Amino acid sequence: MKRLILMRHAKSDWSVGTPDHARPLNDRGRRSAEALGDWLRTEDILPDQVLCSSAARTRETLDLLHLGDLPTRFEDRLYLAGPSALLKSLQAATGATVLMLAHNPGICDFANAVVARGPNHPRFADYPTGATLVADFDIDDWADARLGKATSHAFTIPRELV
């Protein structure tokens, strides 16, 4: 079995006037990211590899999860990526439990496409900032990951945690 933790970055700060790729988190986003890290630890859902967009807000979200020193690939192709790019990146993963941090609208589309049936949650369909899906694949190698083949294990949003 392989496990995917699919997380949209926490709430970013639009007031700073930086280019989109360099936009940091706002105060609420920083609190949310820390709460998501606490949730992952409480649920004992810990990654052994990270695939992260190269954008500032995904990097900052990752740092604030406080997951320790994990093998991490910062990938430009995950910045504003669509489902096919996200799947391609995942298929090159090597960990047993992979955390993927990316952006909407692609991450929402990917979350909805990757599971055979989405979790019964009112916010799954729109995947707000910080939304996190945990999905299991019955495969031995990420190269065999396909859309519609994962089973939803858990889903949360920061508003439920903070």
Tab-separated table of C-alpha atoms in Angstrom:
chain	number	residue	atom	x	y	z
A	1	MET	CA	0.000	0.000	0.000
A	2	LYS	CA	1.047	3.595	-0.694
A	3	ARG	CA	-0.417	6.614	1.072
A	4	LEU	CA	-0.808	10.139	-0.313
A	5	ILE	CA	-1.279	13.199	1.877
A	6	LEU	CA	-2.571	15.815	-0.545
A	7	MET	CA	-2.443	19.289	1.021
A	8	ARG	CA	-3.282	22.679	-0.381
A	9	HIS	CA	-1.045	25.409	1.042
A	10	ALA	CA	-2.411	27.429	3.965
A	11	LYS	CA	-3.957	30.902	3.577
A	12	SER	CA	-1.636	33.363	1.865
A	13	ASP	CA	-1.187	37.084	2.394
A	14	TRP	CA	-2.483	39.139	-0.518
A	15	SER	CA	-1.661	42.453	1.195
A	16	VAL	CA	2.117	42.286	0.780
A	17	GLY	CA	2.167	43.137	-2.935
A	18	THR	CA	4.678	40.482	-3.959
A	19	PRO	CA	4.561	38.436	-7.150
A	20	ASP	CA	2.299	35.382	-6.830
A	21	HIS	CA	5.129	32.841	-6.598
A	22	ALA	CA	6.728	34.802	-3.722
A	23	ARG	CA	3.518	35.414	-1.722
A	24	PRO	CA	3.888	34.317	1.947
A	25	LEU	CA	1.264	33.048	4.377
A	26	ASN	CA	-0.807	35.404	6.487
A	27	ASP	CA	-1.226	35.013	10.272
A	28	ARG	CA	-4.264	32.746	9.884
A	29	GLY	CA	-2.345	30.629	7.381
A	30	ARG	CA	0.577	30.208	9.774
A	31	ARG	CA	-1.759	29.083	12.574
A	32	SER	CA	-3.535	26.730	10.171
A	33	ALA	CA	-0.300	25.146	8.961
A	34	GLU	CA	0.797	24.437	12.532
A	35	ALA	CA	-2.632	22.952	13.318
A	36	LEU	CA	-2.400	20.709	10.241
A	37	GLY	CA	0.978	19.432	11.422
A	38	ASP	CA	-0.505	18.728	14.861
A	39	TRP	CA	-3.392	16.850	13.198
A	40	LEU	CA	-1.015	14.712	11.133
A	41	ARG	CA	0.962	13.783	14.248
A	42	THR	CA	-2.182	13.106	16.327
A	43	GLU	CA	-3.598	10.873	13.578
A	44	ASP	CA	-0.185	9.203	13.152
A	45	ILE	CA	-0.191	10.065	9.450
A	46	LEU	CA	3.417	11.000	8.871
A	47	PRO	CA	5.104	11.244	5.493
A	48	ASP	CA	8.485	9.836	4.641
A	49	GLN	CA	8.819	11.969	1.497
A	50	VAL	CA	7.588	15.428	0.449
A	51	LEU	CA	6.792	16.751	-3.025
A	52	CYS	CA	6.319	20.506	-2.724
A	53	SER	CA	5.655	23.347	-5.122
A	54	SER	CA	8.538	25.790	-5.257
A	55	ALA	CA	6.252	28.719	-4.288
A	56	ALA	CA	6.912	30.581	-1.026
A	57	ARG	CA	3.499	29.774	0.476
A	58	THR	CA	3.883	26.007	-0.004
A	59	ARG	CA	7.414	26.068	1.398
A	60	GLU	CA	6.249	28.081	4.420
A	61	THR	CA	3.308	25.722	4.961
A	62	LEU	CA	5.717	22.781	4.921
A	63	ASP	CA	8.066	24.444	7.426
A	64	LEU	CA	5.214	25.178	9.837
A	65	LEU	CA	3.993	21.569	9.794
A	66	HIS	CA	7.096	20.773	11.889
A	67	LEU	CA	7.517	17.295	10.443
A	68	GLY	CA	11.273	17.163	10.817
A	69	ASP	CA	13.934	16.639	8.217
A	70	LEU	CA	12.319	14.662	5.404
A	71	PRO	CA	13.515	13.929	1.880
A	72	THR	CA	11.894	16.785	-0.051
A	73	ARG	CA	11.671	17.680	-3.716
A	74	PHE	CA	10.741	21.308	-4.424
A	75	GLU	CA	9.293	21.196	-7.920
A	76	ASP	CA	8.552	24.158	-10.179
A	77	ARG	CA	6.112	21.971	-12.116
A	78	LEU	CA	3.868	21.718	-9.014
A	79	TYR	CA	3.342	25.495	-9.013
A	80	LEU	CA	-0.223	25.970	-10.312
A	81	ALA	CA	-0.096	22.447	-11.774
A	82	GLY	CA	-3.076	20.583	-13.148
A	83	PRO	CA	-4.034	16.996	-12.325
A	84	SER	CA	-1.836	15.403	-15.013
A	85	ALA	CA	1.319	17.178	-13.772
A	86	LEU	CA	0.468	16.299	-10.160
A	87	LEU	CA	-0.030	12.644	-11.088
A	88	LYS	CA	3.228	12.573	-13.073
A	89	SER	CA	5.120	13.980	-10.105
A	90	LEU	CA	3.490	11.461	-7.751
A	91	GLN	CA	4.355	8.577	-10.075
A	92	ALA	CA	8.045	9.450	-9.631
A	93	ALA	CA	7.826	9.378	-5.808
A	94	THR	CA	9.760	6.832	-3.776
A	95	GLY	CA	8.327	7.107	-0.253
A	96	ALA	CA	5.667	4.878	1.268
A	97	THR	CA	3.712	7.905	2.529
A	98	VAL	CA	4.085	10.997	0.366
A	99	LEU	CA	3.015	14.522	1.292
A	100	MET	CA	2.247	16.609	-1.793
A	101	LEU	CA	1.825	20.377	-1.293
A	102	ALA	CA	0.363	22.365	-4.166
A	103	HIS	CA	-2.235	24.922	-5.282
A	104	ASN	CA	-5.799	25.364	-6.488
A	105	PRO	CA	-7.447	24.851	-8.874
A	106	GLY	CA	-5.239	21.904	-9.853
A	107	ILE	CA	-5.020	20.299	-6.425
A	108	CYS	CA	-8.814	20.391	-6.065
A	109	ASP	CA	-9.267	18.798	-9.466
A	110	PHE	CA	-6.603	16.197	-8.652
A	111	ALA	CA	-8.146	15.365	-5.256
A	112	ASN	CA	-11.543	14.849	-6.850
A	113	ALA	CA	-10.052	12.733	-9.654
A	114	VAL	CA	-7.609	10.585	-7.666
A	115	VAL	CA	-10.133	8.927	-5.327
A	116	ALA	CA	-12.775	6.476	-6.476
A	117	ARG	CA	-15.199	8.237	-4.129
A	118	GLY	CA	-14.542	11.455	-2.254
A	119	PRO	CA	-15.012	11.789	1.489
A	120	ASN	CA	-18.410	12.821	2.784
A	121	HIS	CA	-17.396	16.381	3.614
A	122	PRO	CA	-19.061	19.609	2.466
A	123	ARG	CA	-15.738	21.305	1.617
A	124	PHE	CA	-14.065	18.481	-0.309
A	125	ALA	CA	-15.446	19.625	-3.663
A	126	ASP	CA	-13.901	23.127	-3.426
A	127	TYR	CA	-10.733	22.252	-1.452
A	128	PRO	CA	-10.190	25.445	0.587
A	129	THR	CA	-6.741	26.598	1.712
A	130	GLY	CA	-5.138	24.009	3.945
A	131	ALA	CA	-7.527	21.250	2.841
A	132	THR	CA	-5.855	17.896	3.351
A	133	LEU	CA	-6.860	14.555	1.880
A	134	VAL	CA	-5.265	11.300	2.981
A	135	ALA	CA	-5.742	8.656	0.302
A	136	ASP	CA	-4.536	5.073	0.053
A	137	PHE	CA	-3.492	3.247	-3.105
A	138	ASP	CA	-3.372	-0.544	-3.289
A	139	ILE	CA	-0.071	-0.522	-5.205
A	140	ASP	CA	3.566	-1.388	-4.524
A	141	ASP	CA	5.099	1.336	-6.684
A	142	TRP	CA	3.990	4.928	-7.275
A	143	ALA	CA	4.555	4.418	-10.999
A	144	ASP	CA	1.329	2.365	-10.898
A	145	ALA	CA	-0.776	5.196	-9.393
A	146	ARG	CA	-3.831	6.030	-11.503
A	147	LEU	CA	-6.698	8.487	-11.226
A	148	GLY	CA	-9.816	7.056	-9.621
A	149	LYS	CA	-7.907	4.235	-7.900
A	150	ALA	CA	-7.300	5.664	-4.424
A	151	THR	CA	-9.476	5.196	-1.368
A	152	SER	CA	-10.180	8.165	0.876
A	153	HIS	CA	-8.805	7.582	4.377
A	154	ALA	CA	-9.255	11.013	5.981
A	155	PHE	CA	-9.982	14.637	5.121
A	156	THR	CA	-9.792	17.838	7.121
A	157	ILE	CA	-9.691	21.595	6.759
A	158	PRO	CA	-7.985	24.067	9.098
A	159	ARG	CA	-11.274	25.588	10.251
A	160	GLU	CA	-12.014	22.273	11.998
A	161	LEU	CA	-8.644	22.321	13.754
A	162	VAL	CA	-8.023	25.932	14.802
